[in-house]
XYZ file of C-alpha atoms in Angstrom:
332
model
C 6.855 3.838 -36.814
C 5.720 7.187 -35.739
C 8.194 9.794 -34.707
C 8.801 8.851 -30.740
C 8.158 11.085 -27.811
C 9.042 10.848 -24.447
C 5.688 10.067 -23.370
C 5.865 6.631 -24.839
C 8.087 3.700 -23.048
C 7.314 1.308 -25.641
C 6.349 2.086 -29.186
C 6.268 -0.710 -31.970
C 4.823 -1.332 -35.148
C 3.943 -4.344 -37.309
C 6.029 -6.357 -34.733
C 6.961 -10.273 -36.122
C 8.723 -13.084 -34.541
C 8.784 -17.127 -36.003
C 9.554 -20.453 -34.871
C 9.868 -22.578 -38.213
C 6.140 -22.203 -39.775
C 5.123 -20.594 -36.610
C 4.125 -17.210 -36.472
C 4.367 -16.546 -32.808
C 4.016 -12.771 -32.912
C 2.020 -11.826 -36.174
C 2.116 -8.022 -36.554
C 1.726 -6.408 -32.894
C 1.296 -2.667 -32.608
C 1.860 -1.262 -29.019
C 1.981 2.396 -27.547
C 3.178 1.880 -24.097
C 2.748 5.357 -22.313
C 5.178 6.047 -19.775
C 4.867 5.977 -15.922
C 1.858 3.501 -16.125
C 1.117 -0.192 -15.982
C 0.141 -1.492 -19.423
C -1.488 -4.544 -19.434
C -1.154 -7.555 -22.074
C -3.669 -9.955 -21.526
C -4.111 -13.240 -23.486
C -4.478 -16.959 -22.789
C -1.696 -19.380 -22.883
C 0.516 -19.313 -26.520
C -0.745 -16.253 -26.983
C 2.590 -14.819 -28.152
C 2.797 -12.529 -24.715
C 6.163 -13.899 -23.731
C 7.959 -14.003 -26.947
C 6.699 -10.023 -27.363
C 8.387 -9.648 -23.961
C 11.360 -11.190 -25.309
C 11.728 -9.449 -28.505
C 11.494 -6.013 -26.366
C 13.929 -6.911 -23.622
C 16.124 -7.867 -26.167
C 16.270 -11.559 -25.981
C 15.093 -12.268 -29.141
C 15.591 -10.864 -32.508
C 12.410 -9.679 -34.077
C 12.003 -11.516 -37.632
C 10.134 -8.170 -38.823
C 8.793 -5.074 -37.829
C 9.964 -2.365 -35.228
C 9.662 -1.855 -31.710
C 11.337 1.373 -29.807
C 11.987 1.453 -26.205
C 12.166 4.969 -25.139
C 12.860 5.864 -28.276
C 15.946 3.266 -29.126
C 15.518 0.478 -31.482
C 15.843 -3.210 -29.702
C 17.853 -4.091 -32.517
C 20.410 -1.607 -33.528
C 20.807 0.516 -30.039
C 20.029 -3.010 -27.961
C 22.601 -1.718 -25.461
C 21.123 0.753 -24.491
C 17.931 -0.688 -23.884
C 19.467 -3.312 -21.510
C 20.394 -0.292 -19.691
C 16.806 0.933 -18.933
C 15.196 -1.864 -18.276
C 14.435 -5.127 -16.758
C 12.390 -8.295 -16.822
C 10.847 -10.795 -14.131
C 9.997 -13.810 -15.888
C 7.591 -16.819 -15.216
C 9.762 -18.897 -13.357
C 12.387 -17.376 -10.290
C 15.858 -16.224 -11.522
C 17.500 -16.233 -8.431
C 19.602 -19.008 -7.109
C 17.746 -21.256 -4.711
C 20.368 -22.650 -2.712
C 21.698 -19.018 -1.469
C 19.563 -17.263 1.106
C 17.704 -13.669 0.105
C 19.986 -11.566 1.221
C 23.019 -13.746 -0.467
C 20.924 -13.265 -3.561
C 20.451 -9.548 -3.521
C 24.282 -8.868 -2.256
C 25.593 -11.546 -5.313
C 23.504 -9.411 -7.451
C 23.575 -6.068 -6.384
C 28.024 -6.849 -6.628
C 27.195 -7.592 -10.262
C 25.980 -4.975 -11.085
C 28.344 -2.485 -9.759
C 27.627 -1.898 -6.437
C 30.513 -1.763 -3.583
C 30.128 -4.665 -1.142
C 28.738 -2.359 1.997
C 26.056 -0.341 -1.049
C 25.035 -3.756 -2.328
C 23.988 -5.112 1.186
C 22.101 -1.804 2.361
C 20.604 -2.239 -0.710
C 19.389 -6.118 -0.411
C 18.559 -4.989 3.609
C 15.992 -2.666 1.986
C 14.111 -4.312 -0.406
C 13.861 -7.021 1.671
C 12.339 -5.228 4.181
C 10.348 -3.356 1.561
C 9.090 -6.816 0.146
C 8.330 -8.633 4.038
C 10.986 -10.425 3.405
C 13.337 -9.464 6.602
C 12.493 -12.513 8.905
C 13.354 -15.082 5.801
C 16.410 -13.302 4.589
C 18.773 -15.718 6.163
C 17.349 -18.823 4.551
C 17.747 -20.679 1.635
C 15.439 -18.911 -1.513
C 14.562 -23.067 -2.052
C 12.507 -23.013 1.244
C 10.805 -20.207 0.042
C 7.265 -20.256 -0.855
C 5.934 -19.533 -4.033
C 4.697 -16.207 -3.091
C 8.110 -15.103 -1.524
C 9.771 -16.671 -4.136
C 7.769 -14.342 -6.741
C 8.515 -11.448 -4.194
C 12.835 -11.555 -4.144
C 12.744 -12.040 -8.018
C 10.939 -8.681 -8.670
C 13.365 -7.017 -5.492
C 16.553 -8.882 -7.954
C 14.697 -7.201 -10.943
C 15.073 -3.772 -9.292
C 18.164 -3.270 -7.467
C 18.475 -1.089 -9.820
C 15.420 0.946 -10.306
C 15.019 0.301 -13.766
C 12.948 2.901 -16.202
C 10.995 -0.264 -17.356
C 10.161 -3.184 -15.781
C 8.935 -6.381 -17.600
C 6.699 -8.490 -15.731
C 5.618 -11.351 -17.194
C 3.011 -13.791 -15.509
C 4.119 -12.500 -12.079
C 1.437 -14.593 -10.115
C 0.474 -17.507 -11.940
C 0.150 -20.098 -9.437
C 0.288 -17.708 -6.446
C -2.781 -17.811 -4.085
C -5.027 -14.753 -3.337
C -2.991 -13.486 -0.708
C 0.250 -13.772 -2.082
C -1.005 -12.597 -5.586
C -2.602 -8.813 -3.489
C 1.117 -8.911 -1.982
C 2.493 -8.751 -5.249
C 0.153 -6.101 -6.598
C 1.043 -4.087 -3.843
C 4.640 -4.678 -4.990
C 3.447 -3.392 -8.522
C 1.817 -0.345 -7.433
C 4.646 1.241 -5.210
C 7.211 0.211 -8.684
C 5.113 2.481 -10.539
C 4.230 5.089 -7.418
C 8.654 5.701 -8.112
C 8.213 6.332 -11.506
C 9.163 2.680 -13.627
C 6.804 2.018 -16.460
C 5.564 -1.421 -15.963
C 4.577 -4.011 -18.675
C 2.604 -6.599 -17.209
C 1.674 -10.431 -19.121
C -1.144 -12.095 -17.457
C -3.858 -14.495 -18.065
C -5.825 -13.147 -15.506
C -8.611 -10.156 -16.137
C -8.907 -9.336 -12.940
C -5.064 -8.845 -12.705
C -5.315 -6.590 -15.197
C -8.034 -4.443 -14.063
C -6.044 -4.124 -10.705
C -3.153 -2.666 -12.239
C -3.029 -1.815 -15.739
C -4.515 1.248 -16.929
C -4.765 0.585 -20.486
C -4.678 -3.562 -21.644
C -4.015 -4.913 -24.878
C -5.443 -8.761 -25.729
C -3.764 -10.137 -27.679
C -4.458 -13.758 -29.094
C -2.904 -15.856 -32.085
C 0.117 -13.572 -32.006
C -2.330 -10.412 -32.773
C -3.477 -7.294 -30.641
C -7.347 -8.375 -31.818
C -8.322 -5.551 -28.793
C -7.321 -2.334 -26.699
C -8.261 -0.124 -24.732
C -9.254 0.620 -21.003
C -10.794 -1.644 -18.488
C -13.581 -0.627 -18.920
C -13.664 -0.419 -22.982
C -12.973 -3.893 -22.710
C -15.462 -5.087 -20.466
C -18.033 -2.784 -22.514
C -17.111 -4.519 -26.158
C -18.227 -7.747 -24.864
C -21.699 -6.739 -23.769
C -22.634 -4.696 -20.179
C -22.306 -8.316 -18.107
C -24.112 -10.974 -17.349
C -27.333 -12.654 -14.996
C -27.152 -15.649 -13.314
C -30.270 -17.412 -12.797
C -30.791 -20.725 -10.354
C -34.556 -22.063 -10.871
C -36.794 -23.791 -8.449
C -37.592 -26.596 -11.023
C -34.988 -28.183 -13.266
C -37.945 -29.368 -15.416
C -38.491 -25.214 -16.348
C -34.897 -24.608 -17.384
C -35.517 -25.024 -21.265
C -38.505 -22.474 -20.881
C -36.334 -20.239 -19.230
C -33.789 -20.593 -21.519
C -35.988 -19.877 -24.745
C -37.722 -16.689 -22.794
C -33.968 -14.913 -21.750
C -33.076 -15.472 -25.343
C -36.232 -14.021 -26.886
C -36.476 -11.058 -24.261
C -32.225 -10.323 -24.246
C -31.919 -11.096 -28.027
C -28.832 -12.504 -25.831
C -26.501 -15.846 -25.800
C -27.688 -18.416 -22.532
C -25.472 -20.985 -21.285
C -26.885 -23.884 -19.601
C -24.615 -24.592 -16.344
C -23.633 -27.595 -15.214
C -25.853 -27.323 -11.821
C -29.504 -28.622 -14.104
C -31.237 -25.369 -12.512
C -28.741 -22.503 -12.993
C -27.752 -20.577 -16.445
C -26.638 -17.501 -17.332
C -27.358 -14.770 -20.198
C -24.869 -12.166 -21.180
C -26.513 -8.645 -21.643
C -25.274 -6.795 -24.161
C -27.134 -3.529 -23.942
C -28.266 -3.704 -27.835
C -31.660 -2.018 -26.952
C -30.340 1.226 -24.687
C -31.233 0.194 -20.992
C -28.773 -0.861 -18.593
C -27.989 -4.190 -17.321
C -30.134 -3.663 -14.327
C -33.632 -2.960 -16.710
C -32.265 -5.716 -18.962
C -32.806 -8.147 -15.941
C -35.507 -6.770 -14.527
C -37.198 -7.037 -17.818
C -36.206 -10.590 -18.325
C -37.324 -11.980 -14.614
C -40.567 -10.017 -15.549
C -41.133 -12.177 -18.516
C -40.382 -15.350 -16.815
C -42.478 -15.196 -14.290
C -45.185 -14.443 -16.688
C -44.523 -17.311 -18.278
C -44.442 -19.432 -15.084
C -41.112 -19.764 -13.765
C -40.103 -19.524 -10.963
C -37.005 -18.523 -10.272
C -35.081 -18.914 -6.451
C -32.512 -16.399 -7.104
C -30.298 -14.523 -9.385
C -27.670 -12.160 -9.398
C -25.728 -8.994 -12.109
C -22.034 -9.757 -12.835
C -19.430 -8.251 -14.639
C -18.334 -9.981 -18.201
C -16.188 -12.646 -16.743
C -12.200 -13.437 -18.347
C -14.148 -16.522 -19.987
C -16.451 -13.980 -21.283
C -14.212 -11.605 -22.469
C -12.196 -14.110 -23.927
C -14.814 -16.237 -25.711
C -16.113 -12.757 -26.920
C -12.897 -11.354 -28.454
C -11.558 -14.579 -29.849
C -14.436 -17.665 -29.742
C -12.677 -19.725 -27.146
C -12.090 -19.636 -23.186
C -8.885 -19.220 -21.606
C -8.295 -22.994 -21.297
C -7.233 -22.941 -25.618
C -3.863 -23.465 -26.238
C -1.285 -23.268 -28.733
C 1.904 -23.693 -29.523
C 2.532 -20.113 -30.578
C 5.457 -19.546 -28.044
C 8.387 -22.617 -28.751
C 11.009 -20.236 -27.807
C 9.026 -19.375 -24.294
């Protein structure tokens, strides 16, 4: 571990946790600057949550070290605890109490005088859109609001670090933005925020730098755009006029990319990722490819640039999609 500075909120080395023969967190290193988002991305059993856990000081770390502004999770846990907090995958608070009941109960708990606690809960409800439901039942809530008064429980206490971890899996599009606007005024107040996701485009929202981790290991890191970069400069979708010229298609985009196709499941359409081996950018690398195919004769209806994809990025950095699996995280 290298001597801490103030600039770091999180800072570990070598990091270990296992469940019986598995090794759920297999030697992270982390440098979490303060005052930012930092972004852990990784598929399902990745070991994301069980890092989390170790860090929050909910689990004991089987080897390693891991610093949160500069105290050890294991020997100064205590004060940790007292700098941060953490919004798991699943709602904390008690569904059959309304918001506000929630927020007051809490806000009580953790020291606040009766009349403190309820201005309190009266303005992070109001800062979360959550005014008009604060007199029902958190059970009738939906999932987006439900997501909502767990992160306004997390910081009733403006906590120096905030865990997040999966905040909006499940959520749709508008209640996921809702929450990232939630995210972004955390940070705007000066929290550092370490956010788990599956989700790239999460991540590219709000994190400034990302780690991917996978198998328990950081196997990348950097900035958005380092990331998208390692796996190639994106990709081109193709949809022919004639299903019957897809395999010639397919042979002349490999030949002219030097690049990976992948046959879609519409029998006209398939996609090459460029990878920018030769100097031009992504724009010359199609250009040069729809050149060659129509000089071989097909035709082709349409086709569009896009940015690596999460499946990309994922099936770059690790050889499978975000679909795989494991069962790195028993204790999750």
């Amino acid at each position: 571990m290298s001597q801490h500075t103030s600039a770091l909120a999180i800072e570990t080395a070598g990091l270990v946790k296992t469940f019986g023969e598995t090794r759920a967190v297999d030697g992270v290193d982390l440098s979490v600057p303060a005052g930012t988002v930092y972004g852990v991305l990784g598929p399902n059993g990745a070991g994301k949550t069980t890092t989390v856990k170790m860090l929050a000081t909910l689990l004991r770390p089987d080897g390693g070290q891991a610093h949160v502004f500069g105290h050890d999770v294991v020997r100064e846990a205590d004060e940790v605890r007292g700098r941060v907090s953490l919004t798991g995958q699943y709602a904390s608070v008690d569904e059959d109490l309304t918001g506000t009941e929630n927020l007051v109960l809490l806000g009580r708990l953790l020291g606040h005088a009766k009349q403190a606690a309820r201005r309190r809960s009266e303005q992070l409800l109001e800062a979360f859109g959550l005014t008009e439901a604060a007199g029902k039942q958190v059970k009738h809530y939906s999932g987006g609001m439900r997501r909502r008064i767990d992160i306004a429980a997390s910081i009733l206490n403006t906590p120096d670090l905030l865990f997040l971890d999966e905040p909006t899996t499940g959520l749709d599009p508008r209640s996921r933005n809702q929450v990232w606007d939630i995210v972004r005024a955390v940070v705007a107040q000066g929290t550092t925020v370490l956010l788990t996701t599956q989700y790239l485009d999460e991540a590219d929202q709000l994190a400034s730098r990302i780690a991917v981790i996978d198998h328990g290991k950081v196997i990348a890191e950097g900035t958005k755009g380092e990331l998208k970069a390692s796996v190639g400069a994106g990709s081109v979708h193709l949809r022919l006029r004639d299903p019957g010229q897809r395999p010639e298609a397919e042979r002349v985009l490999r030949l002219t990319l030097d690049a990976d196709v992948q046959l879609e499941p519409d029998p006209v359409a398939l996609t090459a990722r460029l990878g920018g081996a030769r100097g031009d950018n992504a724009a010359e690398q199609a250009s040069r490819a729809l050149a060659e195919l129509s000089r071989s004769g097909v035709t082709v209806d349409n086709f569009s640039l896009g940015q690596p994809s999460l499946d990309e990025v994922f099936l770059a950095l690790t050889g499978h999609d975000t679909s795989h699996d494991t069962k790195d995280e028993v204790a999750a």
